[in-house]
Amino acid sequence: MSKNVKPYKDSELEKKKQVEQMFDNISSNYDGLNRVISFGIDQKWRRKLIDMVKKTQPKYILDVATGTGDLAIALADSDAEKIIGLDISAGMLQVGKNKIHAKNLDQRIEMVQADSENLPYEDHTFDAITVAFGVRNFENLEKGLSEIYRVLSPGGIFVILETSVPTKFPFKQGYKAYSNYVLPTIGKLFSKDKSAYQYLSESASVFPYGEQFNNILRKIGFTDVENHPQTFGVSSIYSASKT
């Protein structure tokens, strides 16, 4: 990443701790606000990611940076025996646990608090690993991706949904205006953490996307790397495997 953006510019805490604090702060209204900010389109993107995972018929799935567990819960639509949602924020995980319990999915989905850059699992543990809007929050991007590569089984699939930046007029200009002004304003109006949505906007703007991110995945060792821009390029789905 060309610039290490942190949530709280006046804080001396490392990025990892700041991200944990930020998501704890916004966990109670994160789901509702996220739907408003994305106009609900993120649900469509997640559906495509899930379809890609389901085709590989995984038994064990790890959803890294699971947040409140939306993707982990949606992945229960597959035939997977076990789904683990992992996140650094206890606040976000608790919201997710409540949703999982309400859907009677406690036996299939486990929520785990852990560091995505130091995964508490043995090599080659998971058949599929997913991350939705989480890799840009890694303090050390390559370390986090290397950990994911380590715990992914040979032949397994790794699928990422992450923001990207449109390259064509007028979508590029519209996206810039929305992310720089509209998104932070909505966040300030409806979130008690005034810095959170400014950070989410800034971190998205500096994150490597497209072929640049593909090359990082290849450097880590992933194969069959592809990216699929979504909705005029405002997000991208990346898929990769491990031989």
CSV table of C-alpha atoms in Angstrom, one decimal:
chain,number,residue,atom,x,y,z
A,1,MET,CA,0.0,0.0,0.0
A,2,SER,CA,1.4,3.4,-1.0
A,3,LYS,CA,0.3,5.1,2.2
A,4,ASN,CA,-0.4,3.6,5.7
A,5,VAL,CA,-3.7,5.2,6.6
A,6,LYS,CA,-4.9,5.0,10.2
A,7,PRO,CA,-8.3,5.7,11.7
A,8,TYR,CA,-7.1,8.2,14.4
A,9,LYS,CA,-4.4,10.5,13.2
A,10,ASP,CA,-3.6,11.8,16.7
A,11,SER,CA,-3.3,8.4,18.3
A,12,GLU,CA,0.1,6.8,18.8
A,13,LEU,CA,-1.4,3.3,18.8
A,14,GLU,CA,-0.4,0.9,16.0
A,15,LYS,CA,-2.8,0.7,13.1
A,16,LYS,CA,-4.0,-2.8,14.2
A,17,LYS,CA,-5.1,-1.5,17.6
A,18,GLN,CA,-6.7,1.6,16.1
A,19,VAL,CA,-8.7,-0.5,13.7
A,20,GLU,CA,-9.9,-2.8,16.6
A,21,GLN,CA,-10.9,0.3,18.6
A,22,MET,CA,-12.7,1.9,15.6
A,23,PHE,CA,-14.8,-1.2,14.8
A,24,ASP,CA,-15.7,-1.7,18.5
A,25,ASN,CA,-16.9,1.9,18.5
A,26,ILE,CA,-19.2,1.5,15.4
A,27,SER,CA,-20.3,-2.1,15.8
A,28,SER,CA,-23.8,-1.3,17.1
A,29,ASN,CA,-24.9,0.6,14.0
A,30,TYR,CA,-22.4,-0.8,11.4
A,31,ASP,CA,-24.8,-3.1,9.5
A,32,GLY,CA,-27.6,-0.5,9.0
A,33,LEU,CA,-25.2,2.3,8.1
A,34,ASN,CA,-23.3,0.0,5.7
A,35,ARG,CA,-26.6,-0.8,3.8
A,36,VAL,CA,-27.3,3.0,3.5
A,37,ILE,CA,-23.8,3.9,2.3
A,38,SER,CA,-23.6,1.1,-0.3
A,39,PHE,CA,-27.3,1.5,-1.4
A,40,GLY,CA,-27.5,-2.3,-0.7
A,41,ILE,CA,-25.4,-3.1,-3.7
A,42,ASP,CA,-22.9,-4.9,-1.5
A,43,GLN,CA,-25.4,-7.7,-1.0
A,44,LYS,CA,-25.2,-8.4,-4.8
A,45,TRP,CA,-21.4,-8.4,-4.7
A,46,ARG,CA,-21.4,-10.8,-1.8
A,47,ARG,CA,-23.7,-13.2,-3.6
A,48,LYS,CA,-21.3,-13.4,-6.5
A,49,LEU,CA,-18.4,-14.2,-4.1
A,50,ILE,CA,-20.5,-16.9,-2.4
A,51,ASP,CA,-21.4,-18.5,-5.8
A,52,MET,CA,-17.6,-18.7,-6.6
A,53,VAL,CA,-16.9,-20.4,-3.3
A,54,LYS,CA,-19.8,-22.8,-3.5
A,55,LYS,CA,-18.6,-24.2,-6.9
A,56,THR,CA,-15.6,-25.6,-5.1
A,57,GLN,CA,-17.7,-27.4,-2.5
A,58,PRO,CA,-15.5,-26.6,0.5
A,59,LYS,CA,-16.0,-28.4,3.8
A,60,TYR,CA,-14.1,-25.9,6.0
A,61,ILE,CA,-14.3,-22.1,5.3
A,62,LEU,CA,-12.5,-19.3,7.0
A,63,ASP,CA,-14.0,-15.8,6.7
A,64,VAL,CA,-11.2,-13.3,7.7
A,65,ALA,CA,-12.2,-9.8,9.0
A,66,THR,CA,-15.7,-11.2,9.3
A,67,GLY,CA,-17.0,-8.1,11.1
A,68,THR,CA,-20.6,-8.8,12.2
A,69,GLY,CA,-20.6,-12.0,10.2
A,70,ASP,CA,-22.8,-11.2,7.2
A,71,LEU,CA,-20.6,-13.1,4.8
A,72,ALA,CA,-20.1,-16.1,7.2
A,73,ILE,CA,-23.8,-16.3,7.7
A,74,ALA,CA,-24.5,-16.1,3.9
A,75,LEU,CA,-21.9,-18.9,3.4
A,76,ALA,CA,-24.1,-21.2,5.4
A,77,ASP,CA,-26.1,-21.5,2.2
A,78,SER,CA,-23.3,-23.8,1.0
A,79,ASP,CA,-22.7,-27.4,2.1
A,80,ALA,CA,-19.7,-26.5,4.3
A,81,GLU,CA,-19.5,-28.4,7.5
A,82,LYS,CA,-17.8,-25.6,9.5
A,83,ILE,CA,-17.5,-21.9,8.9
A,84,ILE,CA,-15.2,-19.7,11.1
A,85,GLY,CA,-15.7,-16.0,11.2
A,86,LEU,CA,-12.5,-14.3,12.4
A,87,ASP,CA,-12.1,-10.7,13.4
A,88,ILE,CA,-10.0,-8.5,15.7
A,89,SER,CA,-13.0,-6.5,17.1
A,90,ALA,CA,-14.9,-8.1,20.0
A,91,GLY,CA,-17.7,-5.6,19.5
A,92,MET,CA,-18.3,-6.6,15.9
A,93,LEU,CA,-18.1,-10.3,16.7
A,94,GLN,CA,-20.7,-10.0,19.5
A,95,VAL,CA,-23.2,-8.5,17.0
A,96,GLY,CA,-22.4,-11.4,14.7
A,97,LYS,CA,-22.8,-14.0,17.4
A,98,ASN,CA,-26.3,-12.5,18.2
A,99,LYS,CA,-27.3,-12.8,14.5
A,100,ILE,CA,-25.9,-16.4,14.2
A,101,HIS,CA,-27.8,-17.4,17.4
A,102,ALA,CA,-31.0,-15.9,16.0
A,103,LYS,CA,-30.7,-18.0,12.9
A,104,ASN,CA,-29.9,-21.2,14.8
A,105,LEU,CA,-26.5,-21.5,13.1
A,106,ASP,CA,-24.4,-21.8,16.3
A,107,GLN,CA,-23.4,-25.4,15.4
A,108,ARG,CA,-22.0,-24.5,11.9
A,109,ILE,CA,-20.6,-21.0,12.4
A,110,GLU,CA,-18.0,-20.1,15.0
A,111,MET,CA,-16.9,-16.5,15.7
A,112,VAL,CA,-13.3,-16.2,16.8
A,113,GLN,CA,-11.4,-13.1,18.0
A,114,ALA,CA,-7.9,-13.2,16.5
A,115,ASP,CA,-5.3,-11.3,14.5
A,116,SER,CA,-5.6,-11.9,10.7
A,117,GLU,CA,-1.8,-11.4,10.5
A,118,ASN,CA,-1.2,-14.2,13.0
A,119,LEU,CA,-3.9,-16.8,12.3
A,120,PRO,CA,-4.3,-19.4,15.1
A,121,TYR,CA,-4.5,-22.4,12.7
A,122,GLU,CA,-2.2,-25.0,11.3
A,123,ASP,CA,-1.0,-25.1,7.7
A,124,HIS,CA,-3.5,-26.2,5.0
A,125,THR,CA,-6.5,-26.1,7.3
A,126,PHE,CA,-9.2,-24.5,5.1
A,127,ASP,CA,-10.7,-25.4,1.7
A,128,ALA,CA,-11.9,-21.8,1.1
A,129,ILE,CA,-11.0,-18.5,2.6
A,130,THR,CA,-12.9,-15.2,2.1
A,131,VAL,CA,-12.4,-11.6,3.0
A,132,ALA,CA,-15.0,-8.9,2.3
A,133,PHE,CA,-13.8,-5.3,2.7
A,134,GLY,CA,-11.1,-6.3,5.2
A,135,VAL,CA,-7.7,-6.6,3.5
A,136,ARG,CA,-7.2,-2.9,3.4
A,137,ASN,CA,-7.4,-2.8,7.2
A,138,PHE,CA,-4.4,-5.1,7.5
A,139,GLU,CA,-1.4,-3.3,9.1
A,140,ASN,CA,1.0,-5.4,7.0
A,141,LEU,CA,-0.8,-6.4,3.8
A,142,GLU,CA,1.7,-9.0,2.6
A,143,LYS,CA,2.0,-10.6,6.0
A,144,GLY,CA,-1.8,-11.0,6.3
A,145,LEU,CA,-2.0,-12.5,2.8
A,146,SER,CA,0.9,-14.8,3.6
A,147,GLU,CA,-0.9,-16.1,6.6
A,148,ILE,CA,-4.0,-16.7,4.5
A,149,TYR,CA,-1.9,-18.6,2.0
A,150,ARG,CA,-0.4,-20.7,4.8
A,151,VAL,CA,-3.7,-21.9,6.2
A,152,LEU,CA,-5.3,-22.5,2.8
A,153,SER,CA,-5.3,-26.1,1.6
A,154,PRO,CA,-3.6,-27.0,-1.7
A,155,GLY,CA,-6.4,-26.7,-4.4
A,156,GLY,CA,-8.3,-24.4,-2.1
A,157,ILE,CA,-9.9,-21.1,-3.2
A,158,PHE,CA,-9.3,-17.6,-1.8
A,159,VAL,CA,-11.8,-14.9,-2.7
A,160,ILE,CA,-11.7,-11.3,-1.8
A,161,LEU,CA,-14.3,-8.5,-2.2
A,162,GLU,CA,-12.7,-5.1,-1.8
A,163,THR,CA,-13.2,-1.5,-2.9
A,164,SER,CA,-11.5,-0.3,-6.0
A,165,VAL,CA,-11.5,3.0,-8.0
A,166,PRO,CA,-13.4,3.4,-11.3
A,167,THR,CA,-11.1,4.4,-14.1
A,168,LYS,CA,-13.6,5.7,-16.7
A,169,PHE,CA,-15.5,9.0,-16.9
A,170,PRO,CA,-17.9,9.9,-15.4
A,171,PHE,CA,-17.7,7.0,-12.8
A,172,LYS,CA,-14.2,8.0,-11.7
A,173,GLN,CA,-15.3,11.5,-10.9
A,174,GLY,CA,-18.6,10.5,-9.3
A,175,TYR,CA,-16.8,7.9,-7.1
A,176,LYS,CA,-14.2,10.5,-5.9
A,177,ALA,CA,-16.9,13.0,-5.0
A,178,TYR,CA,-19.0,10.3,-3.2
A,179,SER,CA,-16.1,8.8,-1.2
A,180,ASN,CA,-14.5,12.2,-0.3
A,181,TYR,CA,-17.6,14.1,0.7
A,182,VAL,CA,-20.8,12.0,0.9
A,183,LEU,CA,-19.6,8.9,2.7
A,184,PRO,CA,-17.7,10.8,5.5
A,185,THR,CA,-20.7,13.2,5.9
A,186,ILE,CA,-23.1,10.2,6.4
A,187,GLY,CA,-20.7,8.7,8.8
A,188,LYS,CA,-20.5,11.8,10.9
A,189,LEU,CA,-24.2,12.2,11.0
A,190,PHE,CA,-25.1,8.7,12.0
A,191,SER,CA,-22.1,7.3,13.7
A,192,LYS,CA,-20.7,8.2,17.1
A,193,ASP,CA,-17.2,7.7,15.8
A,194,LYS,CA,-16.5,10.8,13.6
A,195,SER,CA,-13.2,9.4,12.3
A,196,ALA,CA,-14.4,6.0,11.3
A,197,TYR,CA,-16.0,6.7,7.9
A,198,GLN,CA,-13.3,9.2,6.9
A,199,TYR,CA,-10.8,6.4,7.5
A,200,LEU,CA,-12.8,3.9,5.5
A,201,SER,CA,-12.9,6.4,2.6
A,202,GLU,CA,-9.2,7.2,2.8
A,203,SER,CA,-8.1,3.6,3.1
A,204,ALA,CA,-10.1,2.7,0.0
A,205,SER,CA,-8.5,5.5,-2.0
A,206,VAL,CA,-4.9,4.3,-1.5
A,207,PHE,CA,-5.5,0.5,-1.6
A,208,PRO,CA,-3.8,-1.2,-4.6
A,209,TYR,CA,-6.5,-2.6,-6.9
A,210,GLY,CA,-6.8,-4.4,-10.2
A,211,GLU,CA,-3.6,-5.8,-11.7
A,212,GLN,CA,-1.5,-4.1,-8.9
A,213,PHE,CA,-3.2,-6.3,-6.3
A,214,ASN,CA,-3.1,-9.3,-8.5
A,215,ASN,CA,0.6,-9.0,-8.6
A,216,ILE,CA,0.8,-8.9,-4.8
A,217,LEU,CA,-1.2,-12.1,-4.6
A,218,ARG,CA,1.1,-13.7,-7.2
A,219,LYS,CA,4.2,-12.6,-5.2
A,220,ILE,CA,2.8,-14.3,-2.1
A,221,GLY,CA,2.5,-17.5,-4.1
A,222,PHE,CA,-1.2,-17.6,-5.2
A,223,THR,CA,-2.0,-19.0,-8.6
A,224,ASP,CA,-4.9,-18.6,-11.0
A,225,VAL,CA,-5.2,-15.0,-9.9
A,226,GLU,CA,-8.1,-13.1,-11.4
A,227,ASN,CA,-10.0,-9.9,-10.7
A,228,HIS,CA,-13.5,-9.0,-11.6
A,229,PRO,CA,-14.6,-5.3,-11.4
A,230,GLN,CA,-18.1,-4.8,-10.1
A,231,THR,CA,-20.6,-1.9,-10.7
A,232,PHE,CA,-18.4,0.3,-12.9
A,233,GLY,CA,-15.3,-0.6,-10.9
A,234,VAL,CA,-16.3,0.7,-7.5
A,235,SER,CA,-15.4,-2.7,-6.1
A,236,SER,CA,-13.6,-5.8,-7.3
A,237,ILE,CA,-13.8,-9.5,-6.6
A,238,TYR,CA,-10.4,-11.2,-6.6
A,239,SER,CA,-10.1,-15.0,-6.8
A,240,ALA,CA,-6.9,-17.1,-6.4
A,241,SER,CA,-5.9,-20.6,-5.5
A,242,LYS,CA,-3.0,-22.5,-4.0
A,243,THR,CA,-1.2,-25.4,-5.8
